C-alpha cells in the first residue's frame, strides 16, 4: 500500500497499513528553509521554492505528505487586500490594508479573484510536486470563510457586527464562502489528496457555539460539498464545545488541538454516525521544543484513543526542529512494532464510544511505563 492509498483509506475509514503520519496542517520549518535554500518570503511567491520548502518535511523527516502553501493571507490578498510578506524566516505574511475594513456591507468578490495574487503560484507548486512525487500525498490549504471575513473587515469589528448586524455577517460569510469555493474548484482540477481549511475564528471563544448553526453551518457545508478531494476542517484551541458541529458538516476530516481528548471526539463521532475522520493532535509545544519523550508519549496516546491521521495539533511553528517531526513518525512506527494496534482495535471494537464507555488505563500514559516496555522488548 503506497502512501497515497494509505491516506485515502484513512480518510475513507478503511483499513490502513499504519495510521498516516501526514501533515494536514502547515509544516514550514526554518531548518527546512536552511537545508533547501527556500526561505521566506521567496517560498510564498515562487512555485519552485514553495515546493522545495513544502517537500522538506517529507525529505528530511519522513512526514508522509507534502503540504503547501504556508500562510493564510492568500485569499484576502486575491480579494484586494494589501499583504506584507515580511522578510524573516519565522514570520508569516500579514494583511496590512483592506478595502473592506470596518465596512461589512462592502464585502465583495472581484471577477479576477482566482487569477489574482498567489493562487496561481500555489497551483503551479502543487503541479510541480505531483510530477516530482507521484507516490506522495499532496495537501493544499486555504482559509475558512468566517476567518476570511474577520481578516478583511477586522476581527473585532466582526465580533461587534454579530450582535449589531447579524444579517450582514451572514451575507459576508456567504460571499467569503463563495471565494473559498472558487479556490476549491481550482484545486479540484489538480491531483491533490487532501486540503486543509483553516477556520480558527469559529472557535468557541470567538463565535459562541449557540451561534454556530446560524452563522457558519450552511457556508461550511457548501464548501465541503464543492470539494472533489478529501477536505479537512481545522479549528484551533479547545474545540470540545463545537465537536458536535464540526464532526457533522460533511468534511472528510476534522483537525484539532491536543487539548481535545481524541476519545471524547471519537465518542461524539460515533454518536453522530459521522464519517469525519479525526486528525491531529500532537502538541505544537512538544514539537517546537523538541520534547522527544512527550512527542512519543502523545503519539502513542493519540493512536490508542483512535486518531485517524496523526499530525501536529496546529500549524507547526517554524522554529520546530525537523528531528521533532521525525520523532512523531518514528513513534508511530514503534507503536506498530510493539503491537499496540491491538489496544487500538480493542478500543474501537468495543465500540468503546457508547455512552457508558469507561476510560481504559493507557499502557503508555507516562514515560516510566514506556521505559518498562522498551526493556521488555529487548529481553
Ligand atoms: Zn490551529
mmCIF file of C-alpha atoms and ligand atoms in Angstrom:
data_model
loop_
_atom_site.group_PDB
_atom_site.id
_atom_site.type_symbol
_atom_site.label_atom_id
_atom_site.label_comp_id
_atom_site.label_asym_id
_atom_site.label_seq_id
_atom_site.Cartn_x
_atom_site.Cartn_y
_atom_site.Cartn_z
ATOM 1 C CA UNK A 1 0.000 0.000 0.000
ATOM 2 C CA UNK A 2 1.638 3.291 -1.014
ATOM 3 C CA UNK A 3 1.276 6.478 0.996
ATOM 4 C CA UNK A 4 -1.451 7.848 -1.254
ATOM 5 C CA UNK A 5 -3.557 4.724 -0.892
ATOM 6 C CA UNK A 6 -2.888 4.547 2.838
ATOM 7 C CA UNK A 7 -4.047 8.137 3.341
ATOM 8 C CA UNK A 8 -7.073 7.607 1.086
ATOM 9 C CA UNK A 9 -8.029 4.573 3.181
ATOM 10 C CA UNK A 10 -7.646 6.574 6.386
ATOM 11 C CA UNK A 11 -9.993 9.237 5.018
ATOM 12 C CA UNK A 12 -12.435 6.552 3.904
ATOM 13 C CA UNK A 13 -12.385 4.890 7.330
ATOM 14 C CA UNK A 14 -10.964 1.718 5.758
ATOM 15 C CA UNK A 15 -8.109 -0.443 6.966
ATOM 16 C CA UNK A 16 -4.700 1.235 6.867
ATOM 17 C CA UNK A 17 -1.215 -0.207 6.932
ATOM 18 C CA UNK A 18 -0.357 2.326 9.620
ATOM 19 C CA UNK A 19 -2.205 5.436 10.708
ATOM 20 C CA UNK A 20 -0.740 8.025 8.297
ATOM 21 C CA UNK A 21 1.779 10.438 9.803
ATOM 22 C CA UNK A 22 0.867 13.040 7.230
ATOM 23 C CA UNK A 23 0.936 16.743 7.743
ATOM 24 C CA UNK A 24 -2.532 18.081 7.109
ATOM 25 C CA UNK A 25 -1.696 21.403 8.759
ATOM 26 C CA UNK A 26 1.175 23.543 7.540
ATOM 27 C CA UNK A 27 4.745 22.490 8.303
ATOM 28 C CA UNK A 28 7.275 25.026 7.010
ATOM 29 C CA UNK A 29 10.344 24.832 9.200
ATOM 30 C CA UNK A 30 13.339 27.145 9.402
ATOM 31 C CA UNK A 31 15.603 24.077 9.292
ATOM 32 C CA UNK A 32 13.877 23.029 6.076
ATOM 33 C CA UNK A 33 14.443 26.513 4.679
ATOM 34 C CA UNK A 34 18.124 26.344 5.576
ATOM 35 C CA UNK A 35 18.634 22.923 4.077
ATOM 36 C CA UNK A 36 16.835 23.699 0.822
ATOM 37 C CA UNK A 37 17.658 27.378 0.384
ATOM 38 C CA UNK A 38 13.916 28.052 0.084
ATOM 39 C CA UNK A 39 13.186 30.585 2.794
ATOM 40 C CA UNK A 40 10.514 33.185 3.420
ATOM 41 C CA UNK A 41 9.393 35.293 1.675
ATOM 42 C CA UNK A 42 10.508 33.732 -1.667
ATOM 43 C CA UNK A 43 8.754 30.447 -0.914
ATOM 44 C CA UNK A 44 5.443 32.363 -0.714
ATOM 45 C CA UNK A 45 5.757 33.735 -4.252
ATOM 46 C CA UNK A 46 7.936 31.322 -6.230
ATOM 47 C CA UNK A 47 6.361 27.944 -7.064
ATOM 48 C CA UNK A 48 9.681 26.067 -7.201
ATOM 49 C CA UNK A 49 10.759 27.421 -3.825
ATOM 50 C CA UNK A 50 7.300 26.748 -2.407
ATOM 51 C CA UNK A 51 7.661 23.109 -3.387
ATOM 52 C CA UNK A 52 11.246 22.915 -2.071
ATOM 53 C CA UNK A 53 10.124 24.093 1.327
ATOM 54 C CA UNK A 54 6.900 22.050 1.202
ATOM 55 C CA UNK A 55 8.757 18.833 0.405
ATOM 56 C CA UNK A 56 11.450 19.353 3.063
ATOM 57 C CA UNK A 57 9.479 17.819 5.958
ATOM 58 C CA UNK A 58 8.932 14.749 3.796
ATOM 59 C CA UNK A 59 12.524 14.566 2.568
ATOM 60 C CA UNK A 60 14.278 15.202 5.863
ATOM 61 C CA UNK A 61 11.807 13.997 8.500
ATOM 62 C CA UNK A 62 9.791 11.299 6.718
ATOM 63 C CA UNK A 63 6.472 13.132 7.041
ATOM 64 C CA UNK A 64 4.070 11.249 4.783
ATOM 65 C CA UNK A 65 2.752 14.160 2.742
ATOM 66 C CA UNK A 66 3.798 17.388 1.106
ATOM 67 C CA UNK A 67 1.885 20.359 2.401
ATOM 68 C CA UNK A 68 1.642 23.856 0.948
ATOM 69 C CA UNK A 69 1.177 26.861 0.942
ATOM 70 C CA UNK A 70 2.406 28.305 4.248
ATOM 71 C CA UNK A 71 0.246 31.298 5.052
ATOM 72 C CA UNK A 72 -3.373 32.318 5.449
ATOM 73 C CA UNK A 73 -3.309 35.654 3.629
ATOM 74 C CA UNK A 74 -3.632 34.310 0.077
ATOM 75 C CA UNK A 75 -7.409 34.612 -0.303
ATOM 76 C CA UNK A 76 -7.599 38.045 1.348
ATOM 77 C CA UNK A 77 -4.828 39.224 -0.959
ATOM 78 C CA UNK A 78 -6.711 37.903 -4.001
ATOM 79 C CA UNK A 79 -9.803 39.799 -2.789
ATOM 80 C CA UNK A 80 -7.848 43.043 -2.947
ATOM 81 C CA UNK A 81 -6.129 43.359 0.428
ATOM 82 C CA UNK A 82 -2.548 44.516 0.702
ATOM 83 C CA UNK A 83 -0.237 41.943 2.243
ATOM 84 C CA UNK A 84 3.192 42.363 3.786
ATOM 85 C CA UNK A 85 5.071 39.135 3.040
ATOM 86 C CA UNK A 86 7.678 40.127 5.664
ATOM 87 C CA UNK A 87 11.283 39.171 5.390
ATOM 88 C CA UNK A 88 12.355 36.991 8.287
ATOM 89 C CA UNK A 89 12.041 33.213 8.164
ATOM 90 C CA UNK A 90 9.922 32.931 11.282
ATOM 91 C CA UNK A 91 7.355 35.469 10.164
ATOM 92 C CA UNK A 92 4.305 34.703 8.105
ATOM 93 C CA UNK A 93 2.598 37.247 5.809
ATOM 94 C CA UNK A 94 0.312 39.827 7.330
ATOM 95 C CA UNK A 95 -2.663 41.679 5.903
ATOM 96 C CA UNK A 96 -1.939 45.386 6.296
ATOM 97 C CA UNK A 97 -4.698 47.043 4.265
ATOM 98 C CA UNK A 98 -8.198 46.019 3.264
ATOM 99 C CA UNK A 99 -10.778 47.764 1.092
ATOM 100 C CA UNK A 100 -13.497 46.255 3.325
ATOM 101 C CA UNK A 101 -12.075 47.260 6.705
ATOM 102 C CA UNK A 102 -14.821 48.256 9.176
ATOM 103 C CA UNK A 103 -17.457 48.017 6.430
ATOM 104 C CA UNK A 104 -19.119 44.614 6.296
ATOM 105 C CA UNK A 105 -21.653 45.609 3.667
ATOM 106 C CA UNK A 106 -18.912 46.437 1.182
ATOM 107 C CA UNK A 107 -17.562 42.867 1.100
ATOM 108 C CA UNK A 108 -17.478 41.692 -2.488
ATOM 109 C CA UNK A 109 -15.741 39.110 -4.634
ATOM 110 C CA UNK A 110 -13.875 40.574 -7.600
ATOM 111 C CA UNK A 111 -14.136 38.977 -11.043
ATOM 112 C CA UNK A 112 -10.421 38.278 -11.323
ATOM 113 C CA UNK A 113 -10.196 36.720 -7.840
ATOM 114 C CA UNK A 114 -8.708 33.399 -8.986
ATOM 115 C CA UNK A 115 -6.027 34.889 -11.184
ATOM 116 C CA UNK A 116 -5.090 37.418 -8.502
ATOM 117 C CA UNK A 117 -2.231 37.268 -6.066
ATOM 118 C CA UNK A 118 -0.623 33.949 -5.300
ATOM 119 C CA UNK A 119 -3.379 31.402 -6.027
ATOM 120 C CA UNK A 120 -1.760 30.576 -9.424
ATOM 121 C CA UNK A 121 1.610 30.117 -7.667
ATOM 122 C CA UNK A 122 0.111 27.562 -5.275
ATOM 123 C CA UNK A 123 -1.500 25.701 -8.183
ATOM 124 C CA UNK A 124 1.825 25.630 -10.035
ATOM 125 C CA UNK A 125 3.701 24.387 -6.950
ATOM 126 C CA UNK A 126 1.140 21.591 -6.498
ATOM 127 C CA UNK A 127 1.542 20.541 -10.141
ATOM 128 C CA UNK A 128 5.339 20.535 -9.841
ATOM 129 C CA UNK A 129 5.071 18.444 -6.670
ATOM 130 C CA UNK A 130 2.714 15.973 -8.301
ATOM 131 C CA UNK A 131 5.179 15.432 -11.143
ATOM 132 C CA UNK A 132 8.171 15.051 -8.860
ATOM 133 C CA UNK A 133 6.474 12.851 -6.254
ATOM 134 C CA UNK A 134 3.861 10.649 -7.932
ATOM 135 C CA UNK A 135 3.526 8.472 -4.794
ATOM 136 C CA UNK A 136 3.360 11.109 -2.058
ATOM 137 C CA UNK A 137 0.097 12.751 -0.969
ATOM 138 C CA UNK A 138 -0.094 16.435 -1.861
ATOM 139 C CA UNK A 139 -2.038 18.510 0.652
ATOM 140 C CA UNK A 140 -3.195 22.028 -0.162
ATOM 141 C CA UNK A 141 -4.652 24.578 2.181
ATOM 142 C CA UNK A 142 -6.752 27.693 2.417
ATOM 143 C CA UNK A 143 -8.573 29.916 4.837
ATOM 144 C CA UNK A 144 -12.121 29.309 6.067
ATOM 145 C CA UNK A 145 -14.941 31.778 5.274
ATOM 146 C CA UNK A 146 -15.627 33.172 8.742
ATOM 147 C CA UNK A 147 -11.923 33.711 9.422
ATOM 148 C CA UNK A 148 -11.502 35.297 5.988
ATOM 149 C CA UNK A 149 -14.339 37.688 6.740
ATOM 150 C CA UNK A 150 -12.651 38.616 10.034
ATOM 151 C CA UNK A 151 -9.376 39.209 8.201
ATOM 152 C CA UNK A 152 -10.842 41.584 5.649
ATOM 153 C CA UNK A 153 -13.261 43.590 7.831
ATOM 154 C CA UNK A 154 -11.256 43.347 11.069
ATOM 155 C CA UNK A 155 -11.955 40.671 13.668
ATOM 156 C CA UNK A 156 -13.010 42.976 16.499
ATOM 157 C CA UNK A 157 -15.419 44.792 14.204
ATOM 158 C CA UNK A 158 -16.793 41.437 13.012
ATOM 159 C CA UNK A 159 -17.414 40.370 16.608
ATOM 160 C CA UNK A 160 -19.406 43.570 17.148
ATOM 161 C CA UNK A 161 -21.370 43.005 13.938
ATOM 162 C CA UNK A 162 -22.501 39.574 15.204
ATOM 163 C CA UNK A 163 -24.742 41.489 17.607
ATOM 164 C CA UNK A 164 -25.467 44.668 15.656
ATOM 165 C CA UNK A 165 -25.695 43.496 12.016
ATOM 166 C CA UNK A 166 -26.254 39.724 12.060
ATOM 167 C CA UNK A 167 -27.776 39.608 8.568
ATOM 168 C CA UNK A 168 -24.814 41.471 7.092
ATOM 169 C CA UNK A 169 -22.474 38.993 8.808
ATOM 170 C CA UNK A 170 -24.361 36.059 7.332
ATOM 171 C CA UNK A 171 -24.165 37.592 3.881
ATOM 172 C CA UNK A 172 -20.470 38.373 4.339
ATOM 173 C CA UNK A 173 -19.709 34.782 5.359
ATOM 174 C CA UNK A 174 -21.557 33.507 2.277
ATOM 175 C CA UNK A 175 -19.532 35.798 -0.009
ATOM 176 C CA UNK A 176 -16.321 34.617 1.636
ATOM 177 C CA UNK A 177 -17.538 31.009 1.238
ATOM 178 C CA UNK A 178 -18.004 31.755 -2.483
ATOM 179 C CA UNK A 179 -14.363 32.882 -2.570
ATOM 180 C CA UNK A 180 -13.207 29.701 -0.839
ATOM 181 C CA UNK A 181 -15.309 27.597 -3.230
ATOM 182 C CA UNK A 182 -13.572 29.279 -6.179
ATOM 183 C CA UNK A 183 -10.259 28.120 -4.727
ATOM 184 C CA UNK A 184 -11.621 24.636 -4.014
ATOM 185 C CA UNK A 185 -12.858 24.321 -7.597
ATOM 186 C CA UNK A 186 -9.441 25.386 -8.893
ATOM 187 C CA UNK A 187 -7.824 22.728 -6.688
ATOM 188 C CA UNK A 188 -10.353 20.175 -7.964
ATOM 189 C CA UNK A 189 -8.524 20.314 -11.314
ATOM 190 C CA UNK A 190 -5.232 19.341 -9.624
ATOM 191 C CA UNK A 191 -4.313 15.907 -8.359
ATOM 192 C CA UNK A 192 -4.298 16.547 -4.620
ATOM 193 C CA UNK A 193 -5.071 14.049 -1.868
ATOM 194 C CA UNK A 194 -6.217 16.462 0.758
ATOM 195 C CA UNK A 195 -6.788 20.044 1.655
ATOM 196 C CA UNK A 196 -6.864 21.793 4.986
ATOM 197 C CA UNK A 197 -9.251 24.644 5.553
ATOM 198 C CA UNK A 198 -8.128 26.762 8.493
ATOM 199 C CA UNK A 199 -11.044 28.275 10.344
ATOM 200 C CA UNK A 200 -9.589 29.459 13.687
ATOM 201 C CA UNK A 201 -12.165 32.213 14.178
ATOM 202 C CA UNK A 202 -15.085 29.805 14.662
ATOM 203 C CA UNK A 203 -13.533 28.599 17.930
ATOM 204 C CA UNK A 204 -15.966 28.788 20.844
ATOM 205 C CA UNK A 205 -14.158 31.731 22.470
ATOM 206 C CA UNK A 206 -14.825 33.866 19.378
ATOM 207 C CA UNK A 207 -18.059 32.569 17.882
ATOM 208 C CA UNK A 208 -20.376 31.381 20.666
ATOM 209 C CA UNK A 209 -21.409 27.747 19.979
ATOM 210 C CA UNK A 210 -25.108 28.677 20.055
ATOM 211 C CA UNK A 211 -24.459 30.970 17.060
ATOM 212 C CA UNK A 212 -22.624 28.281 15.096
ATOM 213 C CA UNK A 213 -25.615 26.994 13.130
ATOM 214 C CA UNK A 214 -26.961 30.440 12.340
ATOM 215 C CA UNK A 215 -23.729 31.884 11.015
ATOM 216 C CA UNK A 216 -21.426 29.184 9.665
ATOM 217 C CA UNK A 217 -23.042 25.755 9.256
ATOM 218 C CA UNK A 218 -24.504 26.371 5.814
ATOM 219 C CA UNK A 219 -21.446 28.057 4.226
ATOM 220 C CA UNK A 220 -19.130 25.409 5.712
ATOM 221 C CA UNK A 221 -21.336 22.641 4.333
ATOM 222 C CA UNK A 222 -21.367 24.291 0.905
ATOM 223 C CA UNK A 223 -17.571 24.293 0.837
ATOM 224 C CA UNK A 224 -17.311 20.634 1.886
ATOM 225 C CA UNK A 225 -19.717 19.687 -0.911
ATOM 226 C CA UNK A 226 -17.698 21.599 -3.516
ATOM 227 C CA UNK A 227 -14.507 19.589 -2.975
ATOM 228 C CA UNK A 228 -13.769 16.523 -5.095
ATOM 229 C CA UNK A 229 -10.936 15.556 -2.754
ATOM 230 C CA UNK A 230 -10.584 14.919 0.952
ATOM 231 C CA UNK A 231 -11.250 18.138 2.763
ATOM 232 C CA UNK A 232 -10.191 18.710 6.353
ATOM 233 C CA UNK A 233 -11.513 21.444 8.605
ATOM 234 C CA UNK A 234 -9.029 22.776 11.176
ATOM 235 C CA UNK A 235 -10.048 24.831 14.180
ATOM 236 C CA UNK A 236 -7.593 25.960 16.865
ATOM 237 C CA UNK A 237 -7.980 25.851 20.625
ATOM 238 C CA UNK A 238 -10.347 23.748 22.686
ATOM 239 C CA UNK A 239 -12.972 22.718 20.151
ATOM 240 C CA UNK A 240 -14.693 20.284 22.531
ATOM 241 C CA UNK A 241 -17.802 22.547 22.776
ATOM 242 C CA UNK A 242 -18.264 22.547 18.975
ATOM 243 C CA UNK A 243 -17.307 18.948 18.092
ATOM 244 C CA UNK A 244 -20.991 18.108 17.625
ATOM 245 C CA UNK A 245 -20.982 20.722 14.836
ATOM 246 C CA UNK A 246 -17.540 20.274 13.287
ATOM 247 C CA UNK A 247 -17.919 16.492 13.006
ATOM 248 C CA UNK A 248 -21.294 16.887 11.325
ATOM 249 C CA UNK A 249 -20.594 19.238 8.400
ATOM 250 C CA UNK A 250 -19.616 16.690 5.761
ATOM 251 C CA UNK A 251 -15.846 17.171 5.973
ATOM 252 C CA UNK A 252 -13.578 14.178 5.429
ATOM 253 C CA UNK A 253 -11.501 15.160 8.428
ATOM 254 C CA UNK A 254 -11.506 17.445 11.421
ATOM 255 C CA UNK A 255 -8.106 18.591 12.693
ATOM 256 C CA UNK A 256 -7.939 19.654 16.326
ATOM 257 C CA UNK A 257 -5.526 20.509 19.072
ATOM 258 C CA UNK A 258 -4.017 18.484 21.894
ATOM 259 C CA UNK A 259 -6.396 19.933 24.495
ATOM 260 C CA UNK A 260 -9.195 17.933 22.841
ATOM 261 C CA UNK A 261 -9.417 14.318 24.004
ATOM 262 C CA UNK A 262 -9.359 12.037 20.963
ATOM 263 C CA UNK A 263 -11.512 9.510 22.745
ATOM 264 C CA UNK A 264 -14.210 12.046 23.521
ATOM 265 C CA UNK A 265 -14.092 13.158 19.914
ATOM 266 C CA UNK A 266 -14.484 9.529 18.845
ATOM 267 C CA UNK A 267 -17.499 9.137 21.062
ATOM 268 C CA UNK A 268 -19.177 12.199 19.564
ATOM 269 C CA UNK A 269 -18.250 10.992 16.088
ATOM 270 C CA UNK A 270 -19.846 7.649 16.862
ATOM 271 C CA UNK A 271 -22.998 9.230 18.285
ATOM 272 C CA UNK A 272 -23.361 11.413 15.200
ATOM 273 C CA UNK A 273 -22.678 8.445 12.921
ATOM 274 C CA UNK A 274 -20.155 10.774 11.303
ATOM 275 C CA UNK A 275 -17.653 9.894 8.584
ATOM 276 C CA UNK A 276 -15.402 12.798 9.513
ATOM 277 C CA UNK A 277 -12.013 11.367 10.468
ATOM 278 C CA UNK A 278 -10.047 12.648 13.431
ATOM 279 C CA UNK A 279 -6.822 14.446 12.574
ATOM 280 C CA UNK A 280 -4.109 15.715 14.925
ATOM 281 C CA UNK A 281 -3.227 16.175 17.731
ATOM 282 C CA UNK A 282 0.420 16.143 18.869
ATOM 283 C CA UNK A 283 1.076 19.335 20.846
ATOM 284 C CA UNK A 284 2.868 22.062 18.899
ATOM 285 C CA UNK A 285 4.605 22.903 22.176
ATOM 286 C CA UNK A 286 6.185 19.435 22.346
ATOM 287 C CA UNK A 287 7.194 19.649 18.691
ATOM 288 C CA UNK A 288 8.556 23.187 18.908
ATOM 289 C CA UNK A 289 10.663 22.473 21.997
ATOM 290 C CA UNK A 290 11.776 19.133 20.600
ATOM 291 C CA UNK A 291 10.477 17.265 23.677
ATOM 292 C CA UNK A 292 11.055 13.838 22.177
ATOM 293 C CA UNK A 293 9.680 11.892 25.165
ATOM 294 C CA UNK A 294 6.461 13.918 25.118
ATOM 295 C CA UNK A 295 6.084 13.547 21.361
ATOM 296 C CA UNK A 296 6.465 9.786 21.695
ATOM 297 C CA UNK A 297 4.022 9.574 24.580
ATOM 298 C CA UNK A 298 1.438 11.811 22.902
ATOM 299 C CA UNK A 299 1.744 9.826 19.683
ATOM 300 C CA UNK A 300 1.090 6.553 21.494
ATOM 301 C CA UNK A 301 -1.838 8.077 23.353
ATOM 302 C CA UNK A 302 -3.428 9.564 20.242
ATOM 303 C CA UNK A 303 -3.117 6.202 18.472
ATOM 304 C CA UNK A 304 -4.558 4.338 21.452
ATOM 305 C CA UNK A 305 -7.502 6.687 21.515
ATOM 306 C CA UNK A 306 -8.201 6.202 17.837
ATOM 307 C CA UNK A 307 -6.757 9.148 15.952
ATOM 308 C CA UNK A 308 -7.269 8.526 12.222
ATOM 309 C CA UNK A 309 -4.496 10.708 10.818
ATOM 310 C CA UNK A 310 -1.557 11.617 13.009
ATOM 311 C CA UNK A 311 -0.082 15.098 12.872
ATOM 312 C CA UNK A 312 0.536 18.341 14.653
ATOM 313 C CA UNK A 313 -2.220 19.871 16.771
ATOM 314 C CA UNK A 314 -1.944 23.163 14.861
ATOM 315 C CA UNK A 315 0.376 24.669 12.241
ATOM 316 C CA UNK A 316 3.869 23.544 13.153
ATOM 317 C CA UNK A 317 5.859 26.532 14.481
ATOM 318 C CA UNK A 318 8.658 27.412 12.009
ATOM 319 C CA UNK A 319 11.332 27.063 14.712
ATOM 320 C CA UNK A 320 10.444 23.392 15.288
ATOM 321 C CA UNK A 321 13.387 21.037 14.696
ATOM 322 C CA UNK A 322 12.990 18.541 11.844
ATOM 323 C CA UNK A 323 14.025 15.869 14.368
ATOM 324 C CA UNK A 324 10.797 16.509 16.285
ATOM 325 C CA UNK A 325 8.689 15.744 13.222
ATOM 326 C CA UNK A 326 10.813 12.668 12.570
ATOM 327 C CA UNK A 327 10.271 11.599 16.184
ATOM 328 C CA UNK A 328 6.497 11.639 15.656
ATOM 329 C CA UNK A 329 6.796 9.436 12.554
ATOM 330 C CA UNK A 330 9.167 7.033 14.331
ATOM 331 C CA UNK A 331 6.969 6.855 17.427
ATOM 332 C CA UNK A 332 4.101 5.856 15.143
ATOM 333 C CA UNK A 333 6.302 3.093 13.664
ATOM 334 C CA UNK A 334 7.367 1.967 17.135
ATOM 335 C CA UNK A 335 3.726 1.760 18.204
ATOM 336 C CA UNK A 336 3.051 -0.715 15.425
ATOM 337 C CA UNK A 337 6.250 -2.668 16.070
ATOM 338 C CA UNK A 338 5.142 -3.170 19.655
ATOM 339 C CA UNK A 339 1.780 -4.458 18.589
ATOM 340 C CA UNK A 340 -0.185 -1.725 20.260
ATOM 341 C CA UNK A 341 -2.652 -1.524 17.445
ATOM 342 C CA UNK A 342 -4.274 -4.438 19.274
ATOM 343 C CA UNK A 343 -5.140 -1.989 22.013
ATOM 344 C CA UNK A 344 -6.488 0.432 19.450
ATOM 345 C CA UNK A 345 -8.556 -2.251 17.750
ATOM 346 C CA UNK A 346 -9.976 -3.395 21.058
ATOM 347 C CA UNK A 347 -10.922 0.168 21.866
ATOM 348 C CA UNK A 348 -12.693 0.536 18.568
ATOM 349 C CA UNK A 349 -14.284 -2.908 18.546
ATOM 350 C CA UNK A 350 -15.710 -2.325 21.960
ATOM 351 C CA UNK A 351 -17.370 0.383 20.452
ATOM 352 C CA UNK A 352 -15.920 1.995 23.257
ATOM 353 C CA UNK A 353 -17.653 5.133 22.240
ATOM 354 C CA UNK A 354 -21.046 4.155 23.594
ATOM 355 C CA UNK A 355 -22.398 6.497 26.268
ATOM 356 C CA UNK A 356 -21.402 4.234 29.156
ATOM 357 C CA UNK A 357 -17.851 3.997 27.932
ATOM 358 C CA UNK A 358 -15.264 3.840 30.680
ATOM 359 C CA UNK A 359 -11.756 5.095 30.337
ATOM 360 C CA UNK A 360 -9.160 2.383 29.865
ATOM 361 C CA UNK A 361 -5.800 2.551 31.528
ATOM 362 C CA UNK A 362 -3.399 3.664 28.868
ATOM 363 C CA UNK A 363 -0.406 1.356 28.686
ATOM 364 C CA UNK A 364 1.864 4.222 27.748
ATOM 365 C CA UNK A 365 0.292 7.018 29.686
ATOM 366 C CA UNK A 366 3.604 8.119 31.099
ATOM 367 C CA UNK A 367 7.201 7.867 30.208
ATOM 368 C CA UNK A 368 8.074 5.441 33.024
ATOM 369 C CA UNK A 369 5.724 2.874 31.592
ATOM 370 C CA UNK A 370 7.303 3.279 28.213
ATOM 371 C CA UNK A 371 10.764 2.625 29.612
ATOM 372 C CA UNK A 372 9.497 -0.670 31.005
ATOM 373 C CA UNK A 373 8.045 -1.647 27.658
ATOM 374 C CA UNK A 374 11.291 -0.860 25.954
ATOM 375 C CA UNK A 375 13.245 -3.115 28.299
ATOM 376 C CA UNK A 376 10.864 -5.995 27.796
ATOM 377 C CA UNK A 377 11.168 -5.693 24.056
ATOM 378 C CA UNK A 378 14.922 -6.017 24.274
ATOM 379 C CA UNK A 379 14.961 -9.028 26.596
HETATM 380 ZN ZN1 LIG B 1 -4.773 25.771 14.776
#
